[in-house]
Tab-separated table of C-alpha atoms and ligand atoms in Angstrom:
chain	number	residue	atom	x	y	z
H	1	MET	CA	28.898	-27.879	89.757
H	2	SER	CA	27.128	-30.044	87.285
H	3	THR	CA	27.549	-33.729	87.914
H	4	GLU	CA	27.037	-36.059	85.002
H	5	LEU	CA	24.206	-38.471	85.800
H	6	PRO	CA	24.932	-42.076	84.885
H	7	GLU	CA	23.091	-43.364	81.850
H	8	PRO	CA	20.152	-45.621	82.799
H	9	PRO	CA	20.958	-49.207	81.954
H	10	SER	CA	17.855	-49.504	79.814
H	11	LYS	CA	18.967	-46.787	77.406
H	12	ILE	CA	18.885	-47.922	73.818
H	13	GLU	CA	21.195	-46.267	71.323
H	14	LEU	CA	19.233	-45.039	68.329
H	15	LYS	CA	21.218	-44.648	65.147
H	16	ALA	CA	20.721	-41.221	63.621
H	17	GLY	CA	17.938	-41.268	61.054
H	18	VAL	CA	16.352	-44.492	62.306
H	19	GLY	CA	12.983	-44.358	64.105
H	20	GLY	CA	11.806	-41.164	65.786
H	21	GLY	CA	9.469	-38.514	64.429
H	22	GLY	CA	11.680	-37.588	61.509
H	23	GLU	CA	10.847	-40.860	59.799
H	24	ILE	CA	7.169	-40.036	59.302
H	25	PRO	CA	6.524	-38.550	55.888
H	26	THR	CA	5.194	-35.022	55.750
H	27	PHE	CA	2.907	-33.471	53.183
H	28	ASN	CA	1.307	-30.129	52.523
H	29	ILE	CA	-2.411	-29.624	52.832
H	30	THR	CA	-4.873	-26.812	52.452
H	31	LEU	CA	-7.365	-26.742	55.282
H	32	ARG	CA	-10.469	-24.823	54.218
H	33	VAL	CA	-12.380	-23.863	57.363
H	34	ARG	CA	-15.850	-22.362	57.490
H	35	ARG	CA	-15.318	-19.399	59.811
H	36	TYR	CA	-18.061	-17.596	61.682
H	37	LEU	CA	-17.079	-14.837	64.069
H	38	PRO	CA	-20.282	-13.194	65.285
H	39	GLU	CA	-18.316	-10.436	67.078
H	40	THR	CA	-16.843	-9.117	63.859
H	41	THR	CA	-18.797	-10.320	60.841
H	42	ALA	CA	-22.428	-11.200	60.317
H	43	GLU	CA	-21.748	-13.741	57.571
H	44	ALA	CA	-19.809	-16.991	57.652
H	45	TYR	CA	-16.928	-17.306	55.177
H	46	TRP	CA	-14.274	-19.802	54.052
H	47	GLU	CA	-10.683	-19.362	55.125
H	48	ASP	CA	-7.737	-21.372	53.756
H	49	PHE	CA	-4.743	-22.438	55.836
H	50	LYS	CA	-1.683	-23.963	54.167
H	51	LEU	CA	-0.105	-26.467	56.564
H	52	THR	CA	2.668	-29.013	56.578
H	53	MET	CA	1.411	-32.108	58.375
H	54	TYR	CA	2.687	-35.574	59.231
H	55	GLY	CA	1.353	-38.850	57.916
H	56	THR	CA	0.077	-39.768	61.373
H	57	ASP	CA	-1.889	-36.541	61.830
H	58	ARG	CA	-5.623	-36.229	62.003
H	59	VAL	CA	-7.910	-33.348	61.056
H	60	LEU	CA	-7.890	-32.418	64.755
H	61	ASP	CA	-4.090	-32.012	64.621
H	62	ALA	CA	-4.463	-29.705	61.646
H	63	LEU	CA	-7.006	-27.631	63.582
H	64	HIS	CA	-4.630	-27.528	66.558
H	65	LYS	CA	-1.824	-26.387	64.290
H	66	VAL	CA	-3.994	-23.555	63.007
H	67	LYS	CA	-5.093	-22.543	66.471
H	68	TRP	CA	-1.666	-22.805	68.102
H	69	ASP	CA	0.582	-21.525	65.300
H	70	HIS	CA	-1.511	-19.481	62.881
H	71	ASP	CA	-4.764	-18.037	64.199
H	72	GLY	CA	-5.709	-18.345	67.845
H	73	SER	CA	-9.226	-17.112	67.209
H	74	LEU	CA	-10.227	-20.390	65.541
H	75	SER	CA	-12.813	-22.015	67.809
H	76	PHE	CA	-13.797	-25.649	68.013
H	77	ARG	CA	-14.701	-28.188	70.693
H	78	ARG	CA	-12.559	-31.141	71.636
H	79	SER	CA	-11.757	-32.864	74.875
H	80	CYS	CA	-10.471	-36.413	74.764
H	81	ALA	CA	-8.967	-36.269	71.251
H	82	HIS	CA	-9.467	-40.038	71.039
H	83	GLY	CA	-13.028	-40.649	69.887
H	84	ILE	CA	-14.555	-41.045	73.323
H	85	CYS	CA	-16.069	-37.764	74.461
H	86	GLY	CA	-18.062	-36.901	71.332
H	87	SER	CA	-17.052	-33.233	71.297
H	88	ASP	CA	-15.594	-32.747	67.855
H	89	ALA	CA	-18.145	-33.952	65.324
H	90	MET	CA	-17.881	-31.723	62.256
H	91	ARG	CA	-18.518	-31.783	58.528
H	92	ILE	CA	-15.245	-32.867	56.907
H	93	ASN	CA	-15.344	-32.824	53.107
H	94	GLY	CA	-19.137	-32.731	53.385
H	95	ARG	CA	-19.425	-35.764	55.672
H	96	ASN	CA	-20.016	-35.773	59.413
H	97	ARG	CA	-16.925	-37.137	61.100
H	98	LEU	CA	-15.019	-36.817	64.367
H	99	ALA	CA	-11.978	-34.621	63.671
H	100	CYS	CA	-9.989	-36.773	66.112
H	101	LYS	CA	-10.730	-39.998	64.229
H	102	THR	CA	-10.171	-38.757	60.687
H	103	LEU	CA	-6.612	-39.248	59.452
H	104	LEU	CA	-5.466	-36.666	56.919
H	105	LYS	CA	-3.794	-39.367	54.831
H	106	ASP	CA	-7.200	-40.978	54.266
H	107	LEU	CA	-8.503	-37.789	52.663
H	108	ASP	CA	-7.649	-36.431	49.234
H	109	THR	CA	-4.775	-34.110	50.165
H	110	SER	CA	-4.386	-32.817	46.602
H	111	LYS	CA	-7.557	-30.785	47.115
H	112	PRO	CA	-8.465	-28.437	49.962
H	113	ILE	CA	-9.972	-30.285	52.926
H	114	THR	CA	-13.169	-28.541	53.939
H	115	VAL	CA	-14.152	-28.364	57.581
H	116	GLU	CA	-17.505	-26.933	58.688
H	117	ALA	CA	-19.702	-27.009	61.762
H	118	ILE	CA	-22.354	-29.737	61.826
H	119	LYS	CA	-25.601	-28.662	60.167
H	120	GLY	CA	-29.063	-28.094	61.578
H	121	LEU	CA	-28.108	-26.734	65.013
H	122	PRO	CA	-27.699	-23.015	65.800
H	123	LEU	CA	-24.190	-21.897	64.848
H	124	GLU	CA	-22.412	-20.067	67.677
H	125	LYS	CA	-18.861	-19.571	66.470
H	126	ASP	CA	-16.643	-21.195	63.820
H	127	LEU	CA	-17.093	-24.949	64.363
H	128	ILE	CA	-19.148	-24.641	67.544
H	129	VAL	CA	-22.899	-25.133	67.516
H	130	ASP	CA	-25.488	-24.890	70.279
H	131	MET	CA	-26.126	-28.525	71.269
H	132	GLU	CA	-29.023	-27.671	73.601
H	133	PRO	CA	-31.844	-28.688	71.170
H	134	PHE	CA	-30.024	-31.989	70.588
H	135	PHE	CA	-29.790	-32.693	74.318
H	136	GLN	CA	-33.371	-31.606	74.863
H	137	SER	CA	-34.582	-34.426	72.581
H	138	TYR	CA	-32.202	-36.793	74.370
H	139	ARG	CA	-33.671	-35.813	77.765
H	140	GLU	CA	-37.207	-36.284	76.482
H	141	ILE	CA	-36.748	-40.003	75.832
H	142	MET	CA	-35.683	-40.524	79.482
H	143	PRO	CA	-32.198	-41.970	79.023
H	144	PHE	CA	-31.971	-43.657	82.408
H	145	LEU	CA	-33.055	-46.926	83.987
H	146	ILE	CA	-36.653	-46.916	85.231
H	147	SER	CA	-37.738	-50.006	87.095
H	148	LYS	CA	-40.892	-50.997	88.927
H	149	GLY	CA	-41.051	-52.759	92.251
H	150	HIS	CA	-38.468	-52.954	94.966
H	151	GLU	CA	-34.827	-52.106	94.591
H	152	PRO	CA	-32.944	-55.395	94.435
H	153	THR	CA	-30.369	-55.869	97.194
H	154	LYS	CA	-27.909	-57.323	94.695
H	155	GLU	CA	-27.055	-56.470	91.109
H	156	ARG	CA	-29.791	-56.736	88.464
H	157	TYR	CA	-29.103	-59.968	86.644
H	158	GLN	CA	-29.314	-60.131	82.889
H	159	SER	CA	-28.585	-63.012	80.567
H	160	VAL	CA	-25.881	-62.696	77.936
H	161	GLU	CA	-28.551	-62.826	75.220
H	162	ASP	CA	-30.630	-60.106	76.867
H	163	ARG	CA	-27.561	-57.911	77.166
H	164	GLU	CA	-26.637	-58.579	73.542
H	165	ARG	CA	-30.073	-57.381	72.378
H	166	PHE	CA	-29.207	-53.695	72.834
H	167	ASP	CA	-25.413	-53.864	72.800
H	168	ASP	CA	-25.034	-51.822	69.619
H	169	THR	CA	-26.911	-48.798	70.956
H	170	THR	CA	-24.936	-48.684	74.208
H	171	LYS	CA	-21.961	-47.407	72.243
H	172	CYS	CA	-23.320	-43.908	71.565
H	173	ILE	CA	-21.099	-41.010	72.629
H	174	LEU	CA	-23.695	-38.287	71.908
H	175	CYS	CA	-21.567	-36.552	69.305
H	176	ALA	CA	-24.639	-35.507	67.250
H	177	ALA	CA	-23.005	-36.600	63.983
H	178	CYS	CA	-26.111	-38.639	63.146
H	179	THR	CA	-28.826	-36.134	64.039
H	180	SER	CA	-26.985	-33.316	62.256
H	181	SER	CA	-26.585	-35.446	59.112
H	182	CYS	CA	-30.329	-36.077	58.847
H	183	PRO	CA	-32.108	-34.041	56.129
H	184	VAL	CA	-35.401	-34.334	58.007
H	185	PHE	CA	-33.776	-32.722	61.053
H	186	TRP	CA	-32.220	-29.977	58.894
H	187	THR	CA	-35.605	-28.729	57.709
H	188	ASP	CA	-37.080	-27.509	60.963
H	189	GLY	CA	-35.265	-29.166	63.851
H	190	GLN	CA	-38.511	-30.638	65.160
H	191	TYR	CA	-37.704	-34.304	64.540
H	192	PHE	CA	-36.431	-36.118	67.656
H	193	GLY	CA	-33.514	-37.271	65.527
H	194	PRO	CA	-31.518	-40.503	65.292
H	195	ALA	CA	-29.444	-40.000	68.458
H	196	ALA	CA	-32.521	-39.683	70.700
H	197	ILE	CA	-34.004	-42.816	69.104
H	198	VAL	CA	-30.735	-44.747	69.470
H	199	ASN	CA	-30.628	-43.881	73.174
H	200	ALA	CA	-34.298	-44.760	73.601
H	201	HIS	CA	-33.551	-48.094	71.898
H	202	ARG	CA	-30.813	-48.647	74.477
H	203	PHE	CA	-33.464	-48.774	77.244
H	204	ILE	CA	-36.517	-50.028	75.320
H	205	PHE	CA	-34.730	-53.313	74.600
H	206	ASP	CA	-33.073	-53.587	78.020
H	207	SER	CA	-34.767	-56.439	79.907
H	208	ARG	CA	-34.078	-54.682	83.251
H	209	ASP	CA	-36.014	-51.570	82.277
H	210	ASP	CA	-39.776	-51.216	82.756
H	211	ALA	CA	-40.509	-47.938	80.964
H	212	GLY	CA	-40.160	-49.168	77.374
H	213	ASP	CA	-43.843	-48.501	76.714
H	214	MET	CA	-43.529	-44.894	77.843
H	215	ARG	CA	-40.594	-44.331	75.524
H	216	LEU	CA	-42.432	-45.964	72.615
H	217	GLU	CA	-45.359	-43.656	73.306
H	218	ILE	CA	-43.047	-40.616	73.263
H	219	LEU	CA	-41.531	-41.681	69.939
H	220	ASN	CA	-44.951	-42.423	68.403
H	221	ASP	CA	-45.273	-38.637	68.108
H	222	LYS	CA	-45.661	-36.940	64.744
H	223	GLU	CA	-42.064	-35.756	65.191
H	224	GLY	CA	-40.951	-39.202	66.329
H	225	VAL	CA	-39.740	-42.305	64.485
H	226	TRP	CA	-42.283	-41.970	61.663
H	227	ARG	CA	-40.451	-38.956	60.288
H	228	CYS	CA	-37.486	-41.193	59.459
H	229	ARG	CA	-37.172	-41.669	55.671
H	230	THR	CA	-34.419	-44.301	55.924
H	231	THR	CA	-31.828	-42.244	54.053
H	232	PHE	CA	-29.062	-43.975	56.063
H	233	ASN	CA	-27.104	-40.698	56.483
H	234	CYS	CA	-27.036	-41.374	60.238
H	235	THR	CA	-25.581	-44.873	59.889
H	236	GLU	CA	-22.944	-43.532	57.504
H	237	ALA	CA	-22.059	-40.701	59.895
H	238	CYS	CA	-21.842	-42.579	63.200
H	239	PRO	CA	-18.213	-42.712	64.386
H	240	ARG	CA	-19.048	-45.655	66.648
H	241	GLY	CA	-20.345	-47.747	63.758
H	242	ILE	CA	-23.776	-48.053	65.333
H	243	GLN	CA	-26.409	-49.398	62.937
H	244	VAL	CA	-28.526	-46.315	63.555
H	245	THR	CA	-31.115	-46.801	60.804
H	246	LYS	CA	-31.597	-50.408	61.918
H	247	ALA	CA	-32.158	-49.276	65.513
H	248	ILE	CA	-34.785	-46.784	64.313
H	249	ALA	CA	-36.482	-49.534	62.289
H	250	GLU	CA	-36.563	-51.764	65.385
H	251	VAL	CA	-38.228	-49.015	67.402
H	252	LYS	CA	-40.780	-48.509	64.592
H	253	GLN	CA	-41.510	-52.218	64.671
H	254	ALA	CA	-41.852	-52.223	68.458
H	255	ILE	CA	-44.391	-49.383	68.285
H	256	LEU	CA	-46.303	-51.198	65.543
H	257	SER	CA	-46.459	-54.555	67.311
H	258	ARG	CA	-47.468	-52.817	70.535
H	259	THR	CA	-50.531	-51.172	68.951
H	260	VAL	CA	-51.543	-53.587	66.190
V	1	MET	CA	-23.252	-6.028	63.882
V	2	SER	CA	-22.344	-7.636	67.137
V	3	VAL	CA	-24.362	-10.582	68.361
V	4	THR	CA	-25.182	-11.401	71.954
V	5	ILE	CA	-24.625	-15.040	72.701
V	6	PRO	CA	-26.478	-16.322	75.770
V	7	ALA	CA	-24.362	-17.726	78.561
V	8	PRO	CA	-23.507	-21.377	78.087
V	9	ARG	CA	-25.603	-23.938	79.977
V	10	SER	CA	-28.367	-21.376	80.214
V	11	GLN	CA	-30.820	-24.153	79.173
V	12	ARG	CA	-32.232	-21.648	76.744
V	13	ILE	CA	-33.451	-23.365	73.584
V	14	ASP	CA	-33.799	-21.526	70.306
V	15	PRO	CA	-37.611	-21.227	69.933
V	16	LYS	CA	-37.372	-22.762	66.446
V	17	TYR	CA	-36.603	-26.105	68.102
V	18	LYS	CA	-39.411	-26.066	70.676
V	19	ARG	CA	-41.710	-28.960	69.939
V	20	GLY	CA	-45.447	-28.418	70.164
V	21	PRO	CA	-47.668	-30.505	72.436
V	22	LYS	CA	-47.418	-34.241	71.917
V	23	SER	CA	-49.579	-35.482	69.046
V	24	ARG	CA	-52.546	-37.651	70.034
V	25	GLY	CA	-53.344	-40.941	68.361
V	26	SER	CA	-51.253	-42.846	65.875
V	27	PHE	CA	-51.980	-41.126	62.591
V	28	GLU	CA	-48.351	-41.086	61.445
V	29	MET	CA	-47.956	-44.745	62.290
V	30	LEU	CA	-51.074	-45.663	60.292
V	31	ALA	CA	-49.878	-43.511	57.379
V	32	TRP	CA	-46.521	-45.302	57.479
V	33	LEU	CA	-48.240	-48.697	57.521
V	34	PHE	CA	-50.598	-47.681	54.725
V	35	MET	CA	-47.644	-46.721	52.474
V	36	ARG	CA	-46.216	-50.221	52.757
V	37	LEU	CA	-49.508	-52.132	52.434
V	38	SER	CA	-50.784	-50.021	49.527
V	39	GLY	CA	-47.352	-50.311	47.913
V	40	VAL	CA	-47.577	-54.110	47.947
V	41	ALA	CA	-51.149	-54.004	46.607
V	42	LEU	CA	-50.087	-51.551	43.889
V	43	ILE	CA	-47.381	-53.905	42.610
V	44	VAL	CA	-50.085	-56.510	41.877
V	45	LEU	CA	-52.622	-53.992	40.573
V	46	ILE	CA	-50.235	-52.045	38.333
V	47	PHE	CA	-48.573	-55.103	36.814
V	48	GLY	CA	-51.961	-56.775	36.281
V	49	HIS	CA	-53.096	-53.577	34.585
V	50	LEU	CA	-50.000	-53.355	32.390
V	51	ILE	CA	-50.061	-57.029	31.397
V	52	SER	CA	-53.752	-57.081	30.524
V	53	ASN	CA	-53.583	-53.828	28.578
V	54	LEU	CA	-50.244	-54.050	26.837
V	55	ILE	CA	-49.203	-57.690	26.513
V	56	VAL	CA	-52.132	-60.135	26.508
V	57	GLY	CA	-53.778	-60.826	23.148
V	58	ASP	CA	-53.058	-58.205	20.514
V	59	GLY	CA	-51.206	-56.231	23.175
V	60	ILE	CA	-50.912	-52.527	22.753
V	61	ASN	CA	-52.547	-52.621	19.287
V	62	ALA	CA	-55.857	-53.694	20.828
V	63	ILE	CA	-56.239	-50.556	22.931
V	64	SER	CA	-59.120	-48.419	21.759
V	65	PHE	CA	-62.310	-46.854	23.051
V	66	GLY	CA	-64.001	-50.203	22.544
V	67	PHE	CA	-61.300	-52.047	24.528
V	68	VAL	CA	-61.827	-49.794	27.522
V	69	ALA	CA	-65.590	-50.064	27.174
V	70	GLY	CA	-65.262	-53.842	27.127
V	71	LYS	CA	-63.148	-53.909	30.252
V	72	TRP	CA	-65.500	-51.656	32.223
V	73	ALA	CA	-68.463	-53.799	31.303
V	74	ASP	CA	-66.881	-56.400	33.592
V	75	PRO	CA	-67.378	-55.705	37.343
V	76	ILE	CA	-64.021	-57.334	38.130
V	77	TRP	CA	-62.118	-54.798	36.032
V	78	GLN	CA	-64.303	-52.025	37.429
V	79	PHE	CA	-63.229	-53.053	40.914
V	80	TRP	CA	-59.591	-53.492	39.792
V	81	ASP	CA	-59.419	-49.998	38.345
V	82	LEU	CA	-61.273	-48.493	41.297
V	83	ALA	CA	-58.805	-50.067	43.739
V	84	MET	CA	-55.892	-48.887	41.625
V	85	LEU	CA	-57.282	-45.358	41.462
V	86	TRP	CA	-57.948	-45.050	45.174
V	87	LEU	CA	-54.778	-46.734	46.381
V	88	ALA	CA	-52.469	-44.924	43.938
V	89	MET	CA	-54.101	-41.586	44.708
V	90	LEU	CA	-54.015	-41.992	48.487
V	91	HIS	CA	-50.517	-43.474	48.340
V	92	GLY	CA	-49.255	-40.709	46.080
V	93	THR	CA	-50.987	-38.004	48.114
V	94	ASN	CA	-49.556	-39.261	51.375
V	95	GLY	CA	-46.133	-39.498	49.739
V	96	VAL	CA	-46.313	-35.885	48.572
V	97	ARG	CA	-47.642	-34.865	52.012
V	98	THR	CA	-44.496	-36.368	53.492
V	99	ILE	CA	-42.323	-34.533	50.990
V	100	ILE	CA	-44.055	-31.239	51.857
V	101	ASN	CA	-43.489	-31.884	55.573
V	102	ASP	CA	-39.837	-32.680	54.892
V	103	TYR	CA	-39.034	-29.705	52.698
V	104	ALA	CA	-41.341	-26.803	53.580
V	105	GLU	CA	-39.876	-24.823	56.442
V	106	LYS	CA	-42.687	-22.467	57.318
V	107	HIS	CA	-45.994	-23.569	58.777
V	108	SER	CA	-47.954	-21.388	56.350
V	109	THR	CA	-46.136	-22.800	53.295
V	110	ARG	CA	-46.951	-26.291	54.489
V	111	ALA	CA	-50.608	-25.457	55.054
V	112	TRP	CA	-50.973	-23.951	51.575
V	113	LEU	CA	-49.219	-26.741	49.705
V	114	LYS	CA	-51.149	-29.422	51.561
V	115	GLY	CA	-54.428	-27.582	50.989
V	116	ILE	CA	-53.821	-27.532	47.221
V	117	LEU	CA	-52.741	-31.191	47.330
V	118	TYR	CA	-55.894	-32.361	49.126
V	119	VAL	CA	-58.231	-30.407	46.825
V	120	ALA	CA	-56.504	-31.910	43.766
V	121	THR	CA	-56.712	-35.406	45.260
V	122	ILE	CA	-60.403	-35.148	46.092
V	123	PHE	CA	-61.145	-33.795	42.600
V	124	ILE	CA	-59.313	-36.647	40.826
V	125	VAL	CA	-60.622	-39.431	43.076
V	126	VAL	CA	-64.235	-38.249	42.805
V	127	LEU	CA	-64.014	-37.702	39.054
V	128	GLY	CA	-62.289	-41.061	38.475
V	129	THR	CA	-64.789	-42.967	40.609
V	130	LEU	CA	-67.652	-41.279	38.779
V	131	VAL	CA	-66.203	-42.239	35.380
V	132	ILE	CA	-65.684	-45.892	36.350
V	133	PHE	CA	-69.303	-46.287	37.530
V	134	THR	CA	-71.217	-44.051	35.145
V	135	PHE	CA	-69.249	-44.828	31.982
V	136	ASP	CA	-71.638	-45.280	29.062
V	137	PRO	CA	-69.944	-46.640	25.935
V	138	CYS	CA	-72.981	-45.889	23.746
V	139	VAL	CA	-72.128	-42.391	22.576
V	140	ALA	CA	-74.154	-41.101	19.612
V	141	GLY	CA	-73.400	-43.040	16.413
V	142	SER	CA	-71.605	-45.840	18.265
V	143	THR	CA	-70.911	-49.041	16.344
V	144	LEU	CA	-69.999	-51.098	19.435
V	145	PRO	CA	-71.801	-54.483	19.652
V	146	GLN	CA	-73.207	-53.833	23.164
V	147	CYS	CA	-75.192	-50.775	21.970
C	1	LIG	C1	-45.352	-50.099	42.350
C	1	LIG	C2	-45.780	-50.142	43.561
C	1	LIG	C3	-45.355	-49.161	44.633
C	1	LIG	C4	-44.680	-49.494	45.778
C	1	LIG	C5	-44.185	-50.875	46.205
C	1	LIG	C6	-44.499	-48.270	46.534
C	1	LIG	C7	-43.901	-48.199	47.791
C	1	LIG	C8	-43.685	-47.029	48.490
C	1	LIG	C9	-43.226	-46.946	49.847
C	1	LIG	C10	-42.898	-48.122	50.768
C	1	LIG	C11	-43.127	-45.622	50.182
C	1	LIG	C12	-42.700	-45.046	51.529
C	1	LIG	C13	-41.282	-44.556	51.535
C	1	LIG	C14	-40.901	-43.996	52.882
C	1	LIG	O1	-41.709	-44.008	53.835
C	1	LIG	O2	-39.773	-43.560	53.020
C	1	LIG	C15	-43.503	-44.871	49.014
C	1	LIG	C16	-43.489	-43.514	48.912
C	1	LIG	C17	-44.040	-42.780	47.877
C	1	LIG	N1	-44.743	-43.304	46.800
C	1	LIG	FE1	-44.895	-45.248	46.327
C	1	LIG	N2	-45.055	-47.226	45.834
C	1	LIG	C18	-45.591	-47.708	44.666
C	1	LIG	C19	-46.278	-46.998	43.682
C	1	LIG	C20	-46.457	-45.623	43.722
C	1	LIG	C21	-47.285	-44.898	42.771
C	1	LIG	C22	-48.115	-45.495	41.651
C	1	LIG	C23	-47.162	-43.563	43.102
C	1	LIG	C24	-47.802	-42.349	42.480
C	1	LIG	C25	-49.092	-42.227	42.399
C	1	LIG	C26	-46.264	-43.479	44.245
C	1	LIG	C27	-45.896	-42.301	44.862
C	1	LIG	C28	-45.137	-42.223	46.011
C	1	LIG	C29	-44.660	-41.001	46.600
C	1	LIG	C30	-44.886	-39.580	46.059
C	1	LIG	C31	-43.967	-41.356	47.769
C	1	LIG	C32	-43.251	-40.424	48.740
C	1	LIG	C33	-41.781	-40.429	48.482
C	1	LIG	C34	-40.969	-40.594	49.721
C	1	LIG	O3	-41.507	-40.727	50.836
C	1	LIG	O4	-39.742	-40.624	49.577
C	1	LIG	N3	-45.854	-44.745	44.596
C	1	LIG	N4	-43.851	-45.754	48.001
C	2	LIG	S1	-25.560	-42.673	67.396
C	2	LIG	FE1	-23.419	-42.443	66.651
C	2	LIG	S2	-23.493	-40.521	65.445
C	2	LIG	FE2	-25.329	-40.524	66.723
C	2	LIG	S3	-24.778	-39.344	68.567
C	2	LIG	FE3	-24.415	-41.544	69.028
C	2	LIG	S4	-22.240	-41.894	68.510
C	2	LIG	FE4	-22.817	-39.932	67.551
C	3	LIG	S1	-12.246	-35.026	70.929
C	3	LIG	FE1	-13.357	-36.503	72.098
C	3	LIG	S2	-14.374	-37.569	70.499
C	3	LIG	FE2	-13.020	-36.332	69.352
């Protein structure tokens, strides 16, 4: 009964061994994951997984391989897998990175690759932390347009220069890599943290927004911008390349020139 | 050994992260500004101090009880050393206050460490100020020319 379908005219003959997945070199890695399973053990512990991975794989692919082929109990957050949603910030070899943007070949594969949850937020399970305190600080700086006067009937115009002023801080994906890399935040979690300041900066320097003063007042708190010690961990951690420490310094300056 | 994890999106925040009421005034801003201004002043004061004590004239070989007595007979050096004492002490104290805030995790630890810090600061600043203004080079049996 089976009728042979005609080959599509666009079909390209691939010689065996040319192109295709088989071409990509493979290598063996040890993925050392900080496990925390509150249902079974009270303490977190390290667990090693020996994996064979491809040269195009990222840390996220290694985590998938563990979860899908080795141990389904491994828990982590990811959604887009392409550096957009900000779900999978984690400590990779001691540095905050997005698992989906970190290629294994860029790491030292001769040594175990360590993967831990981001620090300073309550650990829930394996690589998952409670992000609620992080988002609470974000909410406090009012991350939305506030304008006085009448609603315009057309779009709100803005010059190219005015738009450029805060372009860098529009790129934040709220991954918390910066805030959870900050030693001041680690101590007691009271500091508003770099991400909240970056997102305040986004509106403070937006010419269409009228609530800049209110946000400066909020960040003039004892747990606000003045707790920043310019360690640059946040700038180093940001997967979007935002100049986080610079943005914090600009907010400091804006508060200063407002009061002095 | 099992742990109850609250339902996701419960809006419940670990009490450790709850921020107290908003702080009034701009103390932290002024402290931040003071660190930078006193830092700049200290560069001038400390290098002036080092050059005049260790390099000018006979340099380090000239330092003696008499050398210090001579300097403090001059109101300009009295003011110089007073400014250096106060600025370095307040700058250093505020720096250590910051370090305590950054590293101590418990409120009570912070309060204790800062209490000790402030007592030590007041003691040194008061004692130093007293010495600069009440210094009398003419101790018994002095051979200094001004006695
Ligand atoms: C030579 C001139 C000096 C300059 C330009 C200077 C500058 C500064 C600045 C700008 C800060 C603030 C750092 C921050 O907010 O992150 C600082 C912190 C500090 N300074 Fe100075 N300073 C000087 C001399 C001194 C002296 C003489 C002392 C000791 C009495 C001192 C002790 C400290 C301490 C303990 C800190 C806190 C450390 C920290 O915040 O990381 N400094 N200094
Ligand atoms: S500033 Fe960068 S590191 Fe911080 S939350 Fe935004 S994207 Fe993540
Ligand atoms: S999974 Fe979306 S940013 Fe990595």
